[in-house]
PDB file of C-alpha atoms in Angstrom:
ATOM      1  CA  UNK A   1      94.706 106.140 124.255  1.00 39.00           C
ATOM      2  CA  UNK A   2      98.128 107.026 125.216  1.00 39.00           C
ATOM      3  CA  UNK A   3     101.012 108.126 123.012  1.00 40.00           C
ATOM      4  CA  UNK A   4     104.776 107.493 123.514  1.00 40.00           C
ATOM      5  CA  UNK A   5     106.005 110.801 126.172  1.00 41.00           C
ATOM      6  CA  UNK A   6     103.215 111.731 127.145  1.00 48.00           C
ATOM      7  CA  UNK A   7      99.940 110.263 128.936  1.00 52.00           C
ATOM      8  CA  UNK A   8      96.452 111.587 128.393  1.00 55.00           C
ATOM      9  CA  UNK A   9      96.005 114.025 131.003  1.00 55.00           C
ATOM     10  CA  UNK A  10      91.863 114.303 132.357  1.00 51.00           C
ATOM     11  CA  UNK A  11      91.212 118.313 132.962  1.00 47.00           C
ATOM     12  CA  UNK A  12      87.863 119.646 134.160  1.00 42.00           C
ATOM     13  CA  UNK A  13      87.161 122.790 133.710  1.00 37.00           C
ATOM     14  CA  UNK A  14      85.974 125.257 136.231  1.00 34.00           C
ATOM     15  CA  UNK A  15      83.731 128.362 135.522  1.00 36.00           C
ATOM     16  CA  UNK A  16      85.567 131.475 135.923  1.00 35.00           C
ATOM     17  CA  UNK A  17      82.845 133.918 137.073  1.00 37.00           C
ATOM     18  CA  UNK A  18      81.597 131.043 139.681  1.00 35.00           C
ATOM     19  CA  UNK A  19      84.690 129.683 140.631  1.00 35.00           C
ATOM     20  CA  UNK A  20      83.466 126.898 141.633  1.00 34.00           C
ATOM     21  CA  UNK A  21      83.325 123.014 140.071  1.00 33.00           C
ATOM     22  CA  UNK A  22      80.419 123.349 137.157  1.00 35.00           C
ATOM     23  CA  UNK A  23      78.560 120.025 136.880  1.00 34.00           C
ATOM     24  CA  UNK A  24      75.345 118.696 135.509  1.00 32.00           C
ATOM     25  CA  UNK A  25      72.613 118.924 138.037  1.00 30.00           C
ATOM     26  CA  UNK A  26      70.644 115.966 136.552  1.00 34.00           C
ATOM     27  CA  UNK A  27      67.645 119.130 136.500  1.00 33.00           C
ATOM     28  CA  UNK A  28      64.690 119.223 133.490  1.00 36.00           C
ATOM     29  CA  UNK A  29      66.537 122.676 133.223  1.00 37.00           C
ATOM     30  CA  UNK A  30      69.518 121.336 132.733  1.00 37.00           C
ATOM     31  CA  UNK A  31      71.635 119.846 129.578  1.00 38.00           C
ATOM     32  CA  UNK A  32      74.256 118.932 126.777  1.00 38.00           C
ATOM     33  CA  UNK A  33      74.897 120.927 123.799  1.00 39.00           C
ATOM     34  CA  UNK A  34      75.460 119.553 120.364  1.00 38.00           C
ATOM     35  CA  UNK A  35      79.057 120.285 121.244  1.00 42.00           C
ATOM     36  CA  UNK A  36      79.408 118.631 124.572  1.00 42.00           C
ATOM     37  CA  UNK A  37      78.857 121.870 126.714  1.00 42.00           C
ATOM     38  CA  UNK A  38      76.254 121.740 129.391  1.00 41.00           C
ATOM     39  CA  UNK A  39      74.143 124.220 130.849  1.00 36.00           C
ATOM     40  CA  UNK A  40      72.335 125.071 133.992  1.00 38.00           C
ATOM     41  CA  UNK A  41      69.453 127.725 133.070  1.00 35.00           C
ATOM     42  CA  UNK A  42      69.111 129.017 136.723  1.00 39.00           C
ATOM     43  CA  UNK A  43      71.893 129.432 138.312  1.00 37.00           C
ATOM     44  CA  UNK A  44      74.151 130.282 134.816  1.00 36.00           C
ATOM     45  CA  UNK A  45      76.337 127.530 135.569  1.00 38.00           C
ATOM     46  CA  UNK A  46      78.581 125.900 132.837  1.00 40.00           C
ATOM     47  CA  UNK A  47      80.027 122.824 133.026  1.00 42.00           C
ATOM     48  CA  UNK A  48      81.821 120.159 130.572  1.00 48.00           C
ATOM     49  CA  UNK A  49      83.242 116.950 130.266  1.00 54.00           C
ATOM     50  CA  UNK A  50      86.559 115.711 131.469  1.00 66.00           C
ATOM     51  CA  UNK A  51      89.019 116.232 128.490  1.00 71.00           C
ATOM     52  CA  UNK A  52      91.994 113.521 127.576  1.00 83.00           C
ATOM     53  CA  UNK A  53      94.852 116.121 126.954  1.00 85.00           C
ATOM     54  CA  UNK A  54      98.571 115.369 125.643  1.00 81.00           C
ATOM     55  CA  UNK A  55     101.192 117.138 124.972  1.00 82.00           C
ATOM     56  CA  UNK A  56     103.224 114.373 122.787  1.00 83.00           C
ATOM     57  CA  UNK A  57     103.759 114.542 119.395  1.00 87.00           C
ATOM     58  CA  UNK A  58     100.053 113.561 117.635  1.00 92.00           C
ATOM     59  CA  UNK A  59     100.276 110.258 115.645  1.00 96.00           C
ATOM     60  CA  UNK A  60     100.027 110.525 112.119  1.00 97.00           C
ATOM     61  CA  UNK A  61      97.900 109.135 108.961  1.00 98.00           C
ATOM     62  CA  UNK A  62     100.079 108.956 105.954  1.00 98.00           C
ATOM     63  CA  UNK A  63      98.032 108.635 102.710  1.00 98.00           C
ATOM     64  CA  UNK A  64     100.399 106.976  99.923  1.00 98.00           C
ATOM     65  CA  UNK A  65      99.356 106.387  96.426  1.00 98.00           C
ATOM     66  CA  UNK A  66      98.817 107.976  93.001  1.00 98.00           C
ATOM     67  CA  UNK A  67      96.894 111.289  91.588  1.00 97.00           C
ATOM     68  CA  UNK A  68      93.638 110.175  93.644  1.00 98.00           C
ATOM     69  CA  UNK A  69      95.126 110.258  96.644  1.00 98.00           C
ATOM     70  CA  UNK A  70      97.305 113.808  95.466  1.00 98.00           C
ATOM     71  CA  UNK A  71      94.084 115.503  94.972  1.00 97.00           C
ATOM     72  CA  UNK A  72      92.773 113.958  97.945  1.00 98.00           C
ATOM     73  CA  UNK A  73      93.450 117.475  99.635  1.00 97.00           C
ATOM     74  CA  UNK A  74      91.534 119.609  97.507  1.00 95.00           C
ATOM     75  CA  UNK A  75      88.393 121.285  98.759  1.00 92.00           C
ATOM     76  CA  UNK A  76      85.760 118.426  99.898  1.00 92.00           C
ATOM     77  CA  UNK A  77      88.808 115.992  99.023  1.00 97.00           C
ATOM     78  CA  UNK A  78      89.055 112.439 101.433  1.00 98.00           C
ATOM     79  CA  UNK A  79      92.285 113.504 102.762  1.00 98.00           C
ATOM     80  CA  UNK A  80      91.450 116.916 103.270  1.00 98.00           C
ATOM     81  CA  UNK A  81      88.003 115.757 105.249  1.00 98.00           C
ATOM     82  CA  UNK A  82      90.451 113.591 107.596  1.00 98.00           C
ATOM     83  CA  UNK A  83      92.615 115.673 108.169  1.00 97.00           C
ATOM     84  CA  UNK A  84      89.471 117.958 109.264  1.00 97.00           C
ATOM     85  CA  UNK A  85      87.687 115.313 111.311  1.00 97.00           C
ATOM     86  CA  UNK A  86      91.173 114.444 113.426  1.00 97.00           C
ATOM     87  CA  UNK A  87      92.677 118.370 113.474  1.00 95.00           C
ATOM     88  CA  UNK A  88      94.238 118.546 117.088  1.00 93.00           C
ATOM     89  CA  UNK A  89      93.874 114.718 117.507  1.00 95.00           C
ATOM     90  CA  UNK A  90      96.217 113.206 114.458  1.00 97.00           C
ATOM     91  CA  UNK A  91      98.453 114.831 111.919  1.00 97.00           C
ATOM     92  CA  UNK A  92      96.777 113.699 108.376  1.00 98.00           C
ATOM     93  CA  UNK A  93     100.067 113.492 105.748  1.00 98.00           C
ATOM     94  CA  UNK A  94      99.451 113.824 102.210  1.00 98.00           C
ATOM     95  CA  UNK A  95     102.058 111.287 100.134  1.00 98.00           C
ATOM     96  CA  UNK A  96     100.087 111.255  96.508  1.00 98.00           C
ATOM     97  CA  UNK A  97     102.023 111.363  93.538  1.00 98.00           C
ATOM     98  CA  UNK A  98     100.516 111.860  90.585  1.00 97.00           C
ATOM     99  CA  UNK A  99     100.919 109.087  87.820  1.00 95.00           C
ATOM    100  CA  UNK A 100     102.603 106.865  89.759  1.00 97.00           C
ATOM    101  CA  UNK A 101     102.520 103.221  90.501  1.00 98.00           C
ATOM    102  CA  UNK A 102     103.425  99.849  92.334  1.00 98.00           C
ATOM    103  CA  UNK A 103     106.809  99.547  90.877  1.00 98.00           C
ATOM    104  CA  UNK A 104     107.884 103.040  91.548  1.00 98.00           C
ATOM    105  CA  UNK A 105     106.207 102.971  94.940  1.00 98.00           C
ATOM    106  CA  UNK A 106     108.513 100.073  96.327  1.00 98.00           C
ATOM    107  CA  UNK A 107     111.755 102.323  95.240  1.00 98.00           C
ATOM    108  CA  UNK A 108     110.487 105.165  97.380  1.00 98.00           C
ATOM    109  CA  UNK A 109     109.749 103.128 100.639  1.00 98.00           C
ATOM    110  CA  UNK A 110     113.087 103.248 102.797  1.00 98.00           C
ATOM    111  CA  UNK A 111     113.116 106.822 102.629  1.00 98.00           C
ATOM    112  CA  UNK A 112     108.914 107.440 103.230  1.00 98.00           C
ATOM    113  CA  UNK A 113     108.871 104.448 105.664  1.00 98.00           C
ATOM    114  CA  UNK A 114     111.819 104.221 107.589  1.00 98.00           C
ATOM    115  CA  UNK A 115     112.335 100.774 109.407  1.00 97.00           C
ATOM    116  CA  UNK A 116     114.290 102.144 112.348  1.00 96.00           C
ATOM    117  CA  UNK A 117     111.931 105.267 112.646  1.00 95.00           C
ATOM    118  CA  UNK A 118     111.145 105.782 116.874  1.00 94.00           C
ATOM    119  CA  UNK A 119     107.506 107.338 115.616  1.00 95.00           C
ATOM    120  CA  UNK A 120     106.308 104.929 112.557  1.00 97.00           C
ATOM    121  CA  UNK A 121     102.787 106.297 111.425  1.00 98.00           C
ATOM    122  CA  UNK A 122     100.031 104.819 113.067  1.00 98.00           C
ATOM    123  CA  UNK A 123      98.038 104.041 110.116  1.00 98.00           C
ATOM    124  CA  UNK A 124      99.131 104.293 106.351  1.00 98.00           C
ATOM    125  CA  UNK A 125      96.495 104.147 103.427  1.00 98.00           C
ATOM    126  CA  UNK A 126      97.666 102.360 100.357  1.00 98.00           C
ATOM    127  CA  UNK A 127      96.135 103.637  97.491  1.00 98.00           C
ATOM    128  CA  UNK A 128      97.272 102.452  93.575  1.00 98.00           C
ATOM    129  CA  UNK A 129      96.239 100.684  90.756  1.00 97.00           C
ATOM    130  CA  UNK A 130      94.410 102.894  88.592  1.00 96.00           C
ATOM    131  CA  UNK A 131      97.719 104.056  86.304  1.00 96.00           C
ATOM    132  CA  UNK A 132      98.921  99.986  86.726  1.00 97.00           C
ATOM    133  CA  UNK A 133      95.853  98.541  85.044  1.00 95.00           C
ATOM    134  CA  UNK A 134      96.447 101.272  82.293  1.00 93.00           C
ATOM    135  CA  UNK A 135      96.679  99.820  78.782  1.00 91.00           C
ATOM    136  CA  UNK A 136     100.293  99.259  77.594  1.00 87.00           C
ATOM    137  CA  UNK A 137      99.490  99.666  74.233  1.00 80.00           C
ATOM    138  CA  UNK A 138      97.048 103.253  74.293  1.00 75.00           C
ATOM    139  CA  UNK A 139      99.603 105.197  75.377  1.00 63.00           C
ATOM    140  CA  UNK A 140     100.295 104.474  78.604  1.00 65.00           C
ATOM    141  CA  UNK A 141     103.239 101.837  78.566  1.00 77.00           C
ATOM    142  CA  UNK A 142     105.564 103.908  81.142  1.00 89.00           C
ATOM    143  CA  UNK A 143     102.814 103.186  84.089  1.00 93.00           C
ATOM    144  CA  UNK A 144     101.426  99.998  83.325  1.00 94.00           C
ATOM    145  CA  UNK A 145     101.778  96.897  85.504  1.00 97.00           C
ATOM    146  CA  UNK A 146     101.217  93.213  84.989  1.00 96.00           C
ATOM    147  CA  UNK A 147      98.733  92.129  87.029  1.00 98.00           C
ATOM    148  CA  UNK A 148     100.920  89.805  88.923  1.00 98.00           C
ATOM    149  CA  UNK A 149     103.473  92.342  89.157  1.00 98.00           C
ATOM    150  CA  UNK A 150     100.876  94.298  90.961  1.00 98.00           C
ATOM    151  CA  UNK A 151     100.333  91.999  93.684  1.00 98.00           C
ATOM    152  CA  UNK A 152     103.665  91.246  94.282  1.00 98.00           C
ATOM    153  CA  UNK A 153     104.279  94.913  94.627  1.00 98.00           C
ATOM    154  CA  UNK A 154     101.654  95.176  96.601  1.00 98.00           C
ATOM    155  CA  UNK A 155     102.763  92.448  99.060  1.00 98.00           C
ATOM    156  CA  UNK A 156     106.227  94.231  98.987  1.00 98.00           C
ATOM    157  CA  UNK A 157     104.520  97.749 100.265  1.00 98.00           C
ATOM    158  CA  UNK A 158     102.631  95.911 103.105  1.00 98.00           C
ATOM    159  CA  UNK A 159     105.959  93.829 104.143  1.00 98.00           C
ATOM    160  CA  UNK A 160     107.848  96.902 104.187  1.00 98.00           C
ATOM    161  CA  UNK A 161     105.339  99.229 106.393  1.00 98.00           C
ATOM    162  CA  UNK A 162     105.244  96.073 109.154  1.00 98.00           C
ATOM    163  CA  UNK A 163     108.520  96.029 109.291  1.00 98.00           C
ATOM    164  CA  UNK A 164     108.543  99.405 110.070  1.00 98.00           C
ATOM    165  CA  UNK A 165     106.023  99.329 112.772  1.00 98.00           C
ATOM    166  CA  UNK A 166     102.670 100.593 110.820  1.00 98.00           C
ATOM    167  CA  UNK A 167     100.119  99.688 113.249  1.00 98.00           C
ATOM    168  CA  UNK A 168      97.331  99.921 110.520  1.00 98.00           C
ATOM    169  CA  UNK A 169      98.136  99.652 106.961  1.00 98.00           C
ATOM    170  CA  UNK A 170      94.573  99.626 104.881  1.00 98.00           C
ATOM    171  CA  UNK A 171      94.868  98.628 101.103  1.00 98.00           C
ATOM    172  CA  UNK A 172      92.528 100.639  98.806  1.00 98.00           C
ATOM    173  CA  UNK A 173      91.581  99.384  95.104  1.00 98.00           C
ATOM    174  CA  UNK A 174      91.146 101.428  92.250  1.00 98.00           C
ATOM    175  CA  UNK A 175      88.111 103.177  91.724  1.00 98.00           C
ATOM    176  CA  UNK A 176      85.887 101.706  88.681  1.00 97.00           C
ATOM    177  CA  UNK A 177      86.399 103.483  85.353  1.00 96.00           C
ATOM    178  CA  UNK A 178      83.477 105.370  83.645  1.00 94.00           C
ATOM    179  CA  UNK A 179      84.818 104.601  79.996  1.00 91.00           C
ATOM    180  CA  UNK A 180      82.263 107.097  78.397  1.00 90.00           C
ATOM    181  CA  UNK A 181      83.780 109.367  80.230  1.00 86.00           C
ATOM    182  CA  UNK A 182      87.377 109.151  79.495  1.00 84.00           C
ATOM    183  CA  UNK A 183      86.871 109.162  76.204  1.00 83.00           C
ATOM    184  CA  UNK A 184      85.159 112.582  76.728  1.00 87.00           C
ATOM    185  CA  UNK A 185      87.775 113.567  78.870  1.00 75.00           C
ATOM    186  CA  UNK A 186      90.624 113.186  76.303  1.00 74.00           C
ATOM    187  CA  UNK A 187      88.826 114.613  73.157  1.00 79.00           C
ATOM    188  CA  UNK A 188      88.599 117.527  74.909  1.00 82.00           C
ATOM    189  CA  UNK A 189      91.824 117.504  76.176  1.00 74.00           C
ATOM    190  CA  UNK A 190      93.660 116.201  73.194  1.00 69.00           C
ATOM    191  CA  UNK A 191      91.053 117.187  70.566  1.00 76.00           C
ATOM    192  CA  UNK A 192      91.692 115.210  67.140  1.00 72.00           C
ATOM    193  CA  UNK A 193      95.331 113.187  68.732  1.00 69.00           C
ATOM    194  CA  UNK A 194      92.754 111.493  71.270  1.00 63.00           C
ATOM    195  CA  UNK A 195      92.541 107.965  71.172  1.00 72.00           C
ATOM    196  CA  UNK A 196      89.637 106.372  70.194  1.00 70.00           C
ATOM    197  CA  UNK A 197      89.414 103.691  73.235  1.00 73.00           C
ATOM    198  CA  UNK A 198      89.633 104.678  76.502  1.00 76.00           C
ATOM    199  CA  UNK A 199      93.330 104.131  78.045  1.00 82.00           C
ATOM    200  CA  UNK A 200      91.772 101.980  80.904  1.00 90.00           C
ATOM    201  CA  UNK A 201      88.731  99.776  80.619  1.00 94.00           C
ATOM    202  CA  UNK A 202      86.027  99.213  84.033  1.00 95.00           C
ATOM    203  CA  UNK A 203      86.474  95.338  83.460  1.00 96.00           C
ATOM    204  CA  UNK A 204      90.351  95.385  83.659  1.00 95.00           C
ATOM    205  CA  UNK A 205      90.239  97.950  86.628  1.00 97.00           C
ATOM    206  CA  UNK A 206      88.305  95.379  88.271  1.00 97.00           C
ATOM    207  CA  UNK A 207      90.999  92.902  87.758  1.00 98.00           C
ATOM    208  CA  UNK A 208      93.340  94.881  89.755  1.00 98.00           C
ATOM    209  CA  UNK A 209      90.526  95.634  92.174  1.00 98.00           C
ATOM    210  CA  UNK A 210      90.188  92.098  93.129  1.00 98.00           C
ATOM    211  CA  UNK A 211      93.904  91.157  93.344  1.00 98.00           C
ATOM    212  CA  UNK A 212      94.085  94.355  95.851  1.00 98.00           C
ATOM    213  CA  UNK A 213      91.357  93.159  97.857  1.00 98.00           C
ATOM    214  CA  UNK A 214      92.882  89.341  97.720  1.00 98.00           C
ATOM    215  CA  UNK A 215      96.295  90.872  98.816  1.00 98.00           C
ATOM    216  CA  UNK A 216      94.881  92.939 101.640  1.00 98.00           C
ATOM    217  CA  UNK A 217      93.095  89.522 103.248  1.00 98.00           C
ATOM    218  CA  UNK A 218      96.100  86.885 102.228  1.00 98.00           C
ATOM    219  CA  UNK A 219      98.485  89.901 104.380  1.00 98.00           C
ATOM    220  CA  UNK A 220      96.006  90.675 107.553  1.00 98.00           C
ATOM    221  CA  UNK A 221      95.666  94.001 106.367  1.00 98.00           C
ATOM    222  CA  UNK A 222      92.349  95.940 105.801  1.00 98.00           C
ATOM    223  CA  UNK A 223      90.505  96.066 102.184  1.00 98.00           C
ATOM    224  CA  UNK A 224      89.028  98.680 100.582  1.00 98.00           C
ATOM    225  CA  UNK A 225      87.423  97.807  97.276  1.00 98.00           C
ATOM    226  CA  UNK A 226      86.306 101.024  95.843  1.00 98.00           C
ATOM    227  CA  UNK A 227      85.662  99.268  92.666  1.00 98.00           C
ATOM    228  CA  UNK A 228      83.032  97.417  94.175  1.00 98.00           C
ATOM    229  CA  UNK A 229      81.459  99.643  96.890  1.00 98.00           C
ATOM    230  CA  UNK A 230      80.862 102.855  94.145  1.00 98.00           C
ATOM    231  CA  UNK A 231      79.359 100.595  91.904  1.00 98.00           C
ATOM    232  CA  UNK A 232      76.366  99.301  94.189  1.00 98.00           C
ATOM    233  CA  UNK A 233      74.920 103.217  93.725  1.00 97.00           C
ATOM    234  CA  UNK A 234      72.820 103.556  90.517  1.00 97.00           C
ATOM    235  CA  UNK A 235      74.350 106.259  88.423  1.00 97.00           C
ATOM    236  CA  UNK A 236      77.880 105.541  90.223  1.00 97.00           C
ATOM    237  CA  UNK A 237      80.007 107.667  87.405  1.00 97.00           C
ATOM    238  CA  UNK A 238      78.458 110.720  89.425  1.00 97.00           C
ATOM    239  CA  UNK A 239      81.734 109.766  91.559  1.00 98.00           C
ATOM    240  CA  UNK A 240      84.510 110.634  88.613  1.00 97.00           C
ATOM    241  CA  UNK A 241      84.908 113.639  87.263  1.00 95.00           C
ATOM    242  CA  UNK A 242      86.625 112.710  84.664  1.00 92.00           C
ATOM    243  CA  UNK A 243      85.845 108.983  84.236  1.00 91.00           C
ATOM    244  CA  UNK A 244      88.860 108.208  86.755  1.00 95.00           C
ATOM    245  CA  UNK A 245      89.430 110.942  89.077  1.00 96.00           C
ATOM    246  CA  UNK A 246      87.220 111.292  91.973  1.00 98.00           C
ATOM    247  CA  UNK A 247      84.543 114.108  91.967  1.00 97.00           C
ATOM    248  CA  UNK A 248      83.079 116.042  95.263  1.00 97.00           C
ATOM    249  CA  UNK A 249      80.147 112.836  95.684  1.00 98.00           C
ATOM    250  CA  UNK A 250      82.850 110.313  95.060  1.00 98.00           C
ATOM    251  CA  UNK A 251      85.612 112.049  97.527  1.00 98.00           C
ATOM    252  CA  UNK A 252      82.969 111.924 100.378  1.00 98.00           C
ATOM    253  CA  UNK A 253      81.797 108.665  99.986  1.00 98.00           C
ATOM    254  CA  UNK A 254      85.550 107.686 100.118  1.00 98.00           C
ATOM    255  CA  UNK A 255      85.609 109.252 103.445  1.00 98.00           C
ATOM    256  CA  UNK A 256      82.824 107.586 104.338  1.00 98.00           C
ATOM    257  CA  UNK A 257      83.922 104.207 104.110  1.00 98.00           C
ATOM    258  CA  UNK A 258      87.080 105.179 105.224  1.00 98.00           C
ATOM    259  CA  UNK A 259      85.885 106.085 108.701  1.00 97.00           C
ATOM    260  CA  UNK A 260      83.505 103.404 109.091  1.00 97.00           C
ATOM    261  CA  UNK A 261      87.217 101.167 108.893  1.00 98.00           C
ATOM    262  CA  UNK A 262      88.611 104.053 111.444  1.00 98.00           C
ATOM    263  CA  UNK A 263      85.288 103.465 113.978  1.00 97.00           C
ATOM    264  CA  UNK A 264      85.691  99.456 114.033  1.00 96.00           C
ATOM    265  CA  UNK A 265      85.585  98.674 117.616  1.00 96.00           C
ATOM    266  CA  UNK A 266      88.015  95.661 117.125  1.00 95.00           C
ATOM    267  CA  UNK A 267      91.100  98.024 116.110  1.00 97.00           C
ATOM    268  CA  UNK A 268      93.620  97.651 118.811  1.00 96.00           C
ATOM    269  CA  UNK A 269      95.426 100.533 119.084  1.00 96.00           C
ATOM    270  CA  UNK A 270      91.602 102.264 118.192  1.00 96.00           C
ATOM    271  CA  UNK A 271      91.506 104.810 115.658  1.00 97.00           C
ATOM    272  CA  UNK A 272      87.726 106.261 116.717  1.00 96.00           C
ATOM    273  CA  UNK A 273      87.800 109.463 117.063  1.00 94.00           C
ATOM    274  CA  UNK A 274      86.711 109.990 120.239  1.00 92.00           C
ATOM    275  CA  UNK A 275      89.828 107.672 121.763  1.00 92.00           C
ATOM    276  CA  UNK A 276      92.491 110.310 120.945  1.00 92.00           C
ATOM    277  CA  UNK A 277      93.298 113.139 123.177  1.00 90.00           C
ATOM    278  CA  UNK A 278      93.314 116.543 122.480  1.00 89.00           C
ATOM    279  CA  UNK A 279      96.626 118.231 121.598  1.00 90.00           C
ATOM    280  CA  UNK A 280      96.997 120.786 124.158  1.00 88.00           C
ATOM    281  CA  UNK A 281      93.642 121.482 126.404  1.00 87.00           C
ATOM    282  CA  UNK A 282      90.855 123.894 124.569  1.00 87.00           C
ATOM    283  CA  UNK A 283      91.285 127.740 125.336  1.00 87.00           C
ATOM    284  CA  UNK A 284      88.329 127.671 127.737  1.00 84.00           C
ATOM    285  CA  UNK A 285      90.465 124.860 129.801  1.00 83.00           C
ATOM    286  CA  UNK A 286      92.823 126.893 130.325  1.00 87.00           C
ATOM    287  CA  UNK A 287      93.994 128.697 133.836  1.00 87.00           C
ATOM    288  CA  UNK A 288      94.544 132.500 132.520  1.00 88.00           C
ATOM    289  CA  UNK A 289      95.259 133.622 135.570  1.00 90.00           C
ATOM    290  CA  UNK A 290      98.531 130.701 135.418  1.00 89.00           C
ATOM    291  CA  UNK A 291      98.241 129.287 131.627  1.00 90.00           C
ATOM    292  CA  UNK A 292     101.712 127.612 132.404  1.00 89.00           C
ATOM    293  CA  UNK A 293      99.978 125.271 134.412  1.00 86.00           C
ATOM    294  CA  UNK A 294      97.477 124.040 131.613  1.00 84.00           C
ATOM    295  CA  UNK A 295     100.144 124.853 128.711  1.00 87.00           C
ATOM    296  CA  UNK A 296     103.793 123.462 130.598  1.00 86.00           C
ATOM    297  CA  UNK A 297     102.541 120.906 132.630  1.00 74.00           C
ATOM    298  CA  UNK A 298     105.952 119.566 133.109  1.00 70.00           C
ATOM    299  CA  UNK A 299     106.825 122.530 135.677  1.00 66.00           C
ATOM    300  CA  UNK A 300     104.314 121.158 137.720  1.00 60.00           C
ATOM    301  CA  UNK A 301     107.175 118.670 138.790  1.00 53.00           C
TER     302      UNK A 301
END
């Protein structure tokens, strides 16, 4: 993969106290690491792989939605486990806002998503509908969407991050709601001013699961229907802490599906892992004796 400035550049490294080319003798004494170093046992020889290197600006993975995707970087959050699994490869960007929803979302687009930006992000996660399928009449008028309202704000988000370039926009539904458990939640939160029914209901969540889904196929963009996909475990509301917040179980499976989507062979420009380059080469690539000519390969020229 190449980005714009810059083309992957292949190093190989040399051992320093042999000075010579290490390389994998094909020996029974000789191997791989888990980490992709070899080893020859006799002679002490190192060796490892060719390296894709740049030295552009690393594309970047915006995550845009509501609370779930704010807390996303907490310890063992989704975001925070991306931005882990691509550190030197992509810049992970954390765009969560707490509370929010579609209709706010499409006033904040120009300025997040820039049409005439020269580096668009190369993938963008879309992430609301929990605080839309809120009820409008237990308390939580200010965030509620109609349904169809939803999709058509929905629509608007994916129009607007084609237009400005997004090469990979997937659409995320709300997570199911463990009713029980709001209703715990906000006694203890609210003690005797708690509502008696839960502010959001599993069955309406759903709703706006499915439109989310149906949005992401009608616009060529990719689906990700939590809703669905937590509830196939048995004792699923281990994934909420809090009946609609995401615990440590329900963050990782998150990231799970989310990088089975990122490993799909088919995606053209790929977002595997392994396709990126390296931003600036590893310390053990690089010439001490000259580190401008590993770190400021321009001068080379």
């Amino acid at each position: 993969m190449s980005f714009a400035g810059s083309k992957p550049k292949l190093i190989v490294y040399f051992t320093a106290a042999e000075g010579t080319l290490a390389a994998n003798t094909g020996r029974a004494n000789s191997g791989i690491d888990s980490s992709g170093r070899g080893f020859h046992l006799q002679g002490l020889v190192t060796f490892r792989k060719e390296m894709a290197v740049t030295f552009a600006e690393r594309p970047q993975f915006v995550l845009f939605g509501d609370s779930i995707t704010q807390r996303s970087f907490d310890i063992s959050g989704f975001g925070a486990s991306l931005a882990n699994r691509y550190c030197r490869k992509a810049d992970v960007v954390l765009r969560g806002y707490s509370g929010y929803n579609t209709r706010w979302a499409t006033f904040m687009l120009d300025r997040l998503f820039p049409v005439d930006s020269s580096k668009p992000p190369l993938l963008v996660t879309v992430f609301f509908g929990a605080n839309d399928a809120a009820f409008p009449d237990r308390g939580k008028r200010a965030q509620h969407v109609p349904l169809p309202e939803y999709k058509d704000n929905l629509r608007k988000i994916v129009a607007h991050l084609k237009k400005a370039n997004v090469k990979h926009i997937v659409l995320i539904s709300p997570p199911p709601i463990d009713e029980e458990g709001r209703v715990v939640y906000a006694r203890a939160t609210y003690g005797e001013e708690a509502n008696e029914l839960p502010e959001r209901t599993n069955q309406q969540t759903g709703l706006y699961a499915e439109a989310a889904e149906s949005v992401a196929r009608e616009t060529g963009v990719i689906p990700l229907n939590l809703w669905s996909i937590l509830q196939k475990t048995t004792g699923w509301q281990k994934f909420l802490v809090d009946g609609l917040h995401l615990s440590h179980e329900g963050n990782q499976e998150v990231f799970r599906n989310l990088l089975n989507i990122l490993d799909e062979p088919s995606l053209k420009p790929s977002l595997n892992w392994e396709s990126f380059p390296w931003d600036y080469p590893e310390w053990d690539y690089i010439d001490y004796q000259d580190p401008a000519k590993s770190l400021q390969p321009e001068l080379e020229n």
